[in-house]
Amino acid sequence: MSEQTIALVTGANKGIGYEIAAGLGALGWSVGIGARDHQRREDAVAKLRADDVDAFAVSLDVTDDASVAAAAALLEERAGRLDVLVNNAGIAGAWPEEPSTVTPASIRAVVETNVIGVVRVTNAMLPLLRRSERPRIVNQSSHVASLTLQTTPGVDLGGISGAYSPSKTFLNAITIQYAKELSDTNIKINNACPGYVATDLNGFHGTSTPADGARIAIRLATLPDDGPTGGMFDDAGHVPW
């Protein structure tokens, strides 16, 4: 592109989201640090800027219509377009959690962030993405979202999940529908599986680092024009639905 690439990463104040922002910023991109906590957002921006990343703060609560609309307005004013959206913000709920013990309220909370939040942000940002020469959308999914892996004998995905895992499967289904809708555009949308990463989402019990987990999202955010769309990927390649 002739102009600096503009990206927005939700939930970018810590963990994998922060490392995605750092990785995209290292490419010379201008990266919006989307987060709802003011102090953590400002601290992340300051840290990234100290590392020569062109980072800027975006107040963003993915569960709030007004917050998302304000974020879109900020990007409209700042750049008039958006080149890359990484929907990284997410919550785990309880884990492990059997479906017989999960409450409707806890399912709603997880789905509100992990699925509806992605739809809310994506739809608000689509007009800006349509103005980009090479728009990319990356949704943060998980291996636990794969129905194929979940039903493969001998595959251990860390226990039963009554809310988080199904929410990511729901996200996979939504991504497929976006890919179908956007198939006649230059917008590529894919889901990333970061792996079992040590973050506060899992009590820091993961076996890889946030920087490791960020790699696949960065790769999908920088896909060439002949790259895939409507798929789910990890570092090793395609992940089955």
PDB file of N, CA and C in Angstrom, residues 46-111:
ATOM      1  N   ALA A  46       1.831   3.069  25.773  1.00  0.00           N
ATOM      2  CA  ALA A  46       3.115   3.672  26.153  1.00  0.00           C
ATOM      3  C   ALA A  46       4.259   2.679  25.975  1.00  0.00           C
ATOM      4  N   LYS A  47       4.020   1.433  26.363  1.00  0.00           N
ATOM      5  CA  LYS A  47       5.062   0.412  26.226  1.00  0.00           C
ATOM      6  C   LYS A  47       5.378   0.144  24.764  1.00  0.00           C
ATOM      7  N   LEU A  48       4.367   0.066  23.943  1.00  0.00           N
ATOM      8  CA  LEU A  48       4.580  -0.177  22.515  1.00  0.00           C
ATOM      9  C   LEU A  48       5.301   0.997  21.861  1.00  0.00           C
ATOM     10  N   ARG A  49       4.900   2.202  22.219  1.00  0.00           N
ATOM     11  CA  ARG A  49       5.572   3.380  21.653  1.00  0.00           C
ATOM     12  C   ARG A  49       7.041   3.434  22.059  1.00  0.00           C
ATOM     13  N   ALA A  50       7.332   2.978  23.285  1.00  0.00           N
ATOM     14  CA  ALA A  50       8.726   2.932  23.729  1.00  0.00           C
ATOM     15  C   ALA A  50       9.548   1.968  22.885  1.00  0.00           C
ATOM     16  N   ASP A  51       8.857   0.997  22.271  1.00  0.00           N
ATOM     17  CA  ASP A  51       9.517   0.042  21.368  1.00  0.00           C
ATOM     18  C   ASP A  51       9.388   0.470  19.907  1.00  0.00           C
ATOM     19  N   ASP A  52       9.071   1.742  19.690  1.00  0.00           N
ATOM     20  CA  ASP A  52       8.980   2.336  18.352  1.00  0.00           C
ATOM     21  C   ASP A  52       7.810   1.821  17.525  1.00  0.00           C
ATOM     22  N   VAL A  53       6.757   1.369  18.191  1.00  0.00           N
ATOM     23  CA  VAL A  53       5.531   0.980  17.492  1.00  0.00           C
ATOM     24  C   VAL A  53       4.605   2.186  17.428  1.00  0.00           C
ATOM     25  N   ASP A  54       4.039   2.425  16.257  1.00  0.00           N
ATOM     26  CA  ASP A  54       3.076   3.516  16.086  1.00  0.00           C
ATOM     27  C   ASP A  54       1.724   3.045  16.609  1.00  0.00           C
ATOM     28  N   ALA A  55       1.589   3.051  17.924  1.00  0.00           N
ATOM     29  CA  ALA A  55       0.368   2.572  18.573  1.00  0.00           C
ATOM     30  C   ALA A  55      -0.489   3.748  19.018  1.00  0.00           C
ATOM     31  N   PHE A  56      -1.800   3.560  18.973  1.00  0.00           N
ATOM     32  CA  PHE A  56      -2.716   4.583  19.471  1.00  0.00           C
ATOM     33  C   PHE A  56      -3.859   3.909  20.218  1.00  0.00           C
ATOM     34  N   ALA A  57      -4.374   4.597  21.205  1.00  0.00           N
ATOM     35  CA  ALA A  57      -5.387   4.041  22.090  1.00  0.00           C
ATOM     36  C   ALA A  57      -6.770   4.107  21.451  1.00  0.00           C
ATOM     37  N   VAL A  58      -7.520   3.015  21.615  1.00  0.00           N
ATOM     38  CA  VAL A  58      -8.911   2.964  21.165  1.00  0.00           C
ATOM     39  C   VAL A  58      -9.746   2.439  22.330  1.00  0.00           C
ATOM     40  N   SER A  59     -10.515   3.318  22.943  1.00  0.00           N
ATOM     41  CA  SER A  59     -11.416   2.885  24.010  1.00  0.00           C
ATOM     42  C   SER A  59     -12.474   1.977  23.400  1.00  0.00           C
ATOM     43  N   LEU A  60     -12.516   0.732  23.859  1.00  0.00           N
ATOM     44  CA  LEU A  60     -13.368  -0.235  23.170  1.00  0.00           C
ATOM     45  C   LEU A  60     -13.833  -1.340  24.105  1.00  0.00           C
ATOM     46  N   ASP A  61     -15.137  -1.368  24.339  1.00  0.00           N
ATOM     47  CA  ASP A  61     -15.797  -2.469  25.032  1.00  0.00           C
ATOM     48  C   ASP A  61     -16.650  -3.177  23.990  1.00  0.00           C
ATOM     49  N   VAL A  62     -16.262  -4.394  23.614  1.00  0.00           N
ATOM     50  CA  VAL A  62     -16.925  -5.073  22.503  1.00  0.00           C
ATOM     51  C   VAL A  62     -18.361  -5.459  22.827  1.00  0.00           C
ATOM     52  N   THR A  63     -18.756  -5.365  24.103  1.00  0.00           N
ATOM     53  CA  THR A  63     -20.128  -5.702  24.480  1.00  0.00           C
ATOM     54  C   THR A  63     -21.052  -4.490  24.493  1.00  0.00           C
ATOM     55  N   ASP A  64     -20.531  -3.316  24.115  1.00  0.00           N
ATOM     56  CA  ASP A  64     -21.294  -2.076  24.219  1.00  0.00           C
ATOM     57  C   ASP A  64     -21.413  -1.390  22.863  1.00  0.00           C
ATOM     58  N   ASP A  65     -22.638  -1.212  22.391  1.00  0.00           N
ATOM     59  CA  ASP A  65     -22.878  -0.621  21.065  1.00  0.00           C
ATOM     60  C   ASP A  65     -22.256   0.762  20.936  1.00  0.00           C
ATOM     61  N   ALA A  66     -22.452   1.602  21.944  1.00  0.00           N
ATOM     62  CA  ALA A  66     -21.953   2.979  21.871  1.00  0.00           C
ATOM     63  C   ALA A  66     -20.429   3.013  21.844  1.00  0.00           C
ATOM     64  N   SER A  67     -19.799   2.151  22.621  1.00  0.00           N
ATOM     65  CA  SER A  67     -18.343   2.093  22.643  1.00  0.00           C
ATOM     66  C   SER A  67     -17.783   1.684  21.285  1.00  0.00           C
ATOM     67  N   VAL A  68     -18.402   0.699  20.673  1.00  0.00           N
ATOM     68  CA  VAL A  68     -17.942   0.227  19.360  1.00  0.00           C
ATOM     69  C   VAL A  68     -18.165   1.305  18.305  1.00  0.00           C
ATOM     70  N   ALA A  69     -19.308   1.968  18.352  1.00  0.00           N
ATOM     71  CA  ALA A  69     -19.581   3.048  17.396  1.00  0.00           C
ATOM     72  C   ALA A  69     -18.571   4.181  17.552  1.00  0.00           C
ATOM     73  N   ALA A  70     -18.209   4.509  18.787  1.00  0.00           N
ATOM     74  CA  ALA A  70     -17.224   5.555  19.029  1.00  0.00           C
ATOM     75  C   ALA A  70     -15.849   5.155  18.505  1.00  0.00           C
ATOM     76  N   ALA A  71     -15.507   3.878  18.629  1.00  0.00           N
ATOM     77  CA  ALA A  71     -14.229   3.395  18.109  1.00  0.00           C
ATOM     78  C   ALA A  71     -14.184   3.512  16.587  1.00  0.00           C
ATOM     79  N   ALA A  72     -15.285   3.159  15.935  1.00  0.00           N
ATOM     80  CA  ALA A  72     -15.351   3.289  14.476  1.00  0.00           C
ATOM     81  C   ALA A  72     -15.226   4.753  14.063  1.00  0.00           C
ATOM     82  N   ALA A  73     -15.870   5.648  14.822  1.00  0.00           N
ATOM     83  CA  ALA A  73     -15.789   7.079  14.514  1.00  0.00           C
ATOM     84  C   ALA A  73     -14.364   7.595  14.674  1.00  0.00           C
ATOM     85  N   LEU A  74     -13.656   7.092  15.682  1.00  0.00           N
ATOM     86  CA  LEU A  74     -12.266   7.502  15.882  1.00  0.00           C
ATOM     87  C   LEU A  74     -11.396   7.092  14.696  1.00  0.00           C
ATOM     88  N   LEU A  75     -11.582   5.865  14.220  1.00  0.00           N
ATOM     89  CA  LEU A  75     -10.803   5.392  13.073  1.00  0.00           C
ATOM     90  C   LEU A  75     -11.179   6.140  11.803  1.00  0.00           C
ATOM     91  N   GLU A  76     -12.439   6.470  11.674  1.00  0.00           N
ATOM     92  CA  GLU A  76     -12.896   7.269  10.530  1.00  0.00           C
ATOM     93  C   GLU A  76     -12.182   8.618  10.521  1.00  0.00           C
ATOM     94  N   GLU A  77     -12.127   9.237  11.682  1.00  0.00           N
ATOM     95  CA  GLU A  77     -11.487  10.553  11.780  1.00  0.00           C
ATOM     96  C   GLU A  77      -9.979  10.447  11.606  1.00  0.00           C
ATOM     97  N   ARG A  78      -9.394   9.387  12.149  1.00  0.00           N
ATOM     98  CA  ARG A  78      -7.942   9.266  12.143  1.00  0.00           C
ATOM     99  C   ARG A  78      -7.391   8.898  10.771  1.00  0.00           C
ATOM    100  N   ALA A  79      -8.055   7.953  10.085  1.00  0.00           N
ATOM    101  CA  ALA A  79      -7.490   7.428   8.838  1.00  0.00           C
ATOM    102  C   ALA A  79      -8.480   7.324   7.690  1.00  0.00           C
ATOM    103  N   GLY A  80      -9.772   7.343   8.001  1.00  0.00           N
ATOM    104  CA  GLY A  80     -10.772   7.220   6.944  1.00  0.00           C
ATOM    105  C   GLY A  80     -10.922   5.820   6.400  1.00  0.00           C
ATOM    106  N   ARG A  81     -10.227   4.875   7.018  1.00  0.00           N
ATOM    107  CA  ARG A  81     -10.321   3.476   6.573  1.00  0.00           C
ATOM    108  C   ARG A  81      -9.702   2.591   7.647  1.00  0.00           C
ATOM    109  N   LEU A  82      -9.868   1.279   7.474  1.00  0.00           N
ATOM    110  CA  LEU A  82      -9.205   0.296   8.317  1.00  0.00           C
ATOM    111  C   LEU A  82      -8.731  -0.825   7.406  1.00  0.00           C
ATOM    112  N   ASP A  83      -7.486  -1.234   7.563  1.00  0.00           N
ATOM    113  CA  ASP A  83      -6.928  -2.281   6.703  1.00  0.00           C
ATOM    114  C   ASP A  83      -7.022  -3.668   7.314  1.00  0.00           C
ATOM    115  N   VAL A  84      -6.847  -3.748   8.614  1.00  0.00           N
ATOM    116  CA  VAL A  84      -6.856  -5.051   9.286  1.00  0.00           C
ATOM    117  C   VAL A  84      -7.594  -4.938  10.609  1.00  0.00           C
ATOM    118  N   LEU A  85      -8.521  -5.868  10.825  1.00  0.00           N
ATOM    119  CA  LEU A  85      -9.226  -5.995  12.097  1.00  0.00           C
ATOM    120  C   LEU A  85      -8.894  -7.347  12.691  1.00  0.00           C
ATOM    121  N   VAL A  86      -8.379  -7.344  13.912  1.00  0.00           N
ATOM    122  CA  VAL A  86      -8.131  -8.593  14.639  1.00  0.00           C
ATOM    123  C   VAL A  86      -9.076  -8.629  15.834  1.00  0.00           C
ATOM    124  N   ASN A  87     -10.064  -9.508  15.762  1.00  0.00           N
ATOM    125  CA  ASN A  87     -11.023  -9.681  16.851  1.00  0.00           C
ATOM    126  C   ASN A  87     -10.438 -10.664  17.863  1.00  0.00           C
ATOM    127  N   ASN A  88      -9.685 -10.101  18.809  1.00  0.00           N
ATOM    128  CA  ASN A  88      -8.968 -10.931  19.770  1.00  0.00           C
ATOM    129  C   ASN A  88      -9.636 -10.989  21.141  1.00  0.00           C
ATOM    130  N   ALA A  89     -10.405  -9.977  21.501  1.00  0.00           N
ATOM    131  CA  ALA A  89     -10.997  -9.920  22.833  1.00  0.00           C
ATOM    132  C   ALA A  89     -11.863 -11.146  23.093  1.00  0.00           C
ATOM    133  N   GLY A  90     -11.732 -11.721  24.272  1.00  0.00           N
ATOM    134  CA  GLY A  90     -12.526 -12.891  24.610  1.00  0.00           C
ATOM    135  C   GLY A  90     -12.457 -13.188  26.098  1.00  0.00           C
ATOM    136  N   ILE A  91     -13.434 -13.945  26.581  1.00  0.00           N
ATOM    137  CA  ILE A  91     -13.435 -14.399  27.965  1.00  0.00           C
ATOM    138  C   ILE A  91     -13.651 -15.900  27.985  1.00  0.00           C
ATOM    139  N   ALA A  92     -13.193 -16.541  29.056  1.00  0.00           N
ATOM    140  CA  ALA A  92     -13.253 -18.001  29.139  1.00  0.00           C
ATOM    141  C   ALA A  92     -14.444 -18.506  29.931  1.00  0.00           C
ATOM    142  N   GLY A  93     -14.969 -17.687  30.846  1.00  0.00           N
ATOM    143  CA  GLY A  93     -15.953 -18.238  31.765  1.00  0.00           C
ATOM    144  C   GLY A  93     -15.261 -19.248  32.674  1.00  0.00           C
ATOM    145  N   ALA A  94     -16.006 -20.180  33.218  1.00  0.00           N
ATOM    146  CA  ALA A  94     -15.410 -21.228  34.055  1.00  0.00           C
ATOM    147  C   ALA A  94     -14.813 -22.314  33.165  1.00  0.00           C
ATOM    148  N   TRP A  95     -13.710 -22.901  33.644  1.00  0.00           N
ATOM    149  CA  TRP A  95     -13.076 -23.998  32.890  1.00  0.00           C
ATOM    150  C   TRP A  95     -12.341 -24.903  33.866  1.00  0.00           C
ATOM    151  N   PRO A  96     -12.553 -26.237  33.817  1.00  0.00           N
ATOM    152  CA  PRO A  96     -13.577 -26.896  33.000  1.00  0.00           C
ATOM    153  C   PRO A  96     -14.968 -26.642  33.566  1.00  0.00           C
ATOM    154  N   GLU A  97     -15.965 -26.905  32.756  1.00  0.00           N
ATOM    155  CA  GLU A  97     -17.345 -26.614  33.157  1.00  0.00           C
ATOM    156  C   GLU A  97     -18.279 -27.543  32.394  1.00  0.00           C
ATOM    157  N   GLU A  98     -18.926 -28.436  33.117  1.00  0.00           N
ATOM    158  CA  GLU A  98     -19.829 -29.380  32.470  1.00  0.00           C
ATOM    159  C   GLU A  98     -21.126 -28.680  32.077  1.00  0.00           C
ATOM    160  N   PRO A  99     -21.701 -29.047  30.929  1.00  0.00           N
ATOM    161  CA  PRO A  99     -22.931 -28.377  30.490  1.00  0.00           C
ATOM    162  C   PRO A  99     -24.092 -28.555  31.453  1.00  0.00           C
ATOM    163  N   SER A 100     -24.059 -29.614  32.265  1.00  0.00           N
ATOM    164  CA  SER A 100     -25.145 -29.829  33.225  1.00  0.00           C
ATOM    165  C   SER A 100     -25.073 -28.869  34.400  1.00  0.00           C
ATOM    166  N   THR A 101     -23.941 -28.190  34.557  1.00  0.00           N
ATOM    167  CA  THR A 101     -23.789 -27.252  35.670  1.00  0.00           C
ATOM    168  C   THR A 101     -23.717 -25.799  35.222  1.00  0.00           C
ATOM    169  N   VAL A 102     -23.578 -25.573  33.927  1.00  0.00           N
ATOM    170  CA  VAL A 102     -23.462 -24.205  33.435  1.00  0.00           C
ATOM    171  C   VAL A 102     -24.810 -23.492  33.567  1.00  0.00           C
ATOM    172  N   THR A 103     -24.771 -22.194  33.818  1.00  0.00           N
ATOM    173  CA  THR A 103     -26.003 -21.426  33.948  1.00  0.00           C
ATOM    174  C   THR A 103     -26.274 -20.649  32.661  1.00  0.00           C
ATOM    175  N   PRO A 104     -27.534 -20.386  32.371  1.00  0.00           N
ATOM    176  CA  PRO A 104     -27.836 -19.563  31.199  1.00  0.00           C
ATOM    177  C   PRO A 104     -27.124 -18.214  31.239  1.00  0.00           C
ATOM    178  N   ALA A 105     -27.002 -17.630  32.425  1.00  0.00           N
ATOM    179  CA  ALA A 105     -26.346 -16.327  32.534  1.00  0.00           C
ATOM    180  C   ALA A 105     -24.873 -16.405  32.152  1.00  0.00           C
ATOM    181  N   SER A 106     -24.198 -17.479  32.555  1.00  0.00           N
ATOM    182  CA  SER A 106     -22.776 -17.593  32.227  1.00  0.00           C
ATOM    183  C   SER A 106     -22.568 -17.843  30.743  1.00  0.00           C
ATOM    184  N   ILE A 107     -23.473 -18.605  30.123  1.00  0.00           N
ATOM    185  CA  ILE A 107     -23.388 -18.812  28.678  1.00  0.00           C
ATOM    186  C   ILE A 107     -23.599 -17.495  27.947  1.00  0.00           C
ATOM    187  N   ARG A 108     -24.607 -16.730  28.378  1.00  0.00           N
ATOM    188  CA  ARG A 108     -24.867 -15.442  27.744  1.00  0.00           C
ATOM    189  C   ARG A 108     -23.656 -14.523  27.831  1.00  0.00           C
ATOM    190  N   ALA A 109     -22.999 -14.491  28.980  1.00  0.00           N
ATOM    191  CA  ALA A 109     -21.844 -13.611  29.158  1.00  0.00           C
ATOM    192  C   ALA A 109     -20.711 -13.980  28.216  1.00  0.00           C
ATOM    193  N   VAL A 110     -20.450 -15.269  28.076  1.00  0.00           N
ATOM    194  CA  VAL A 110     -19.368 -15.719  27.209  1.00  0.00           C
ATOM    195  C   VAL A 110     -19.700 -15.448  25.744  1.00  0.00           C
ATOM    196  N   VAL A 111     -20.919 -15.768  25.351  1.00  0.00           N
ATOM    197  CA  VAL A 111     -21.328 -15.554  23.960  1.00  0.00           C
ATOM    198  C   VAL A 111     -21.373 -14.056  23.637  1.00  0.00           C
TER     199      VAL A 111
END
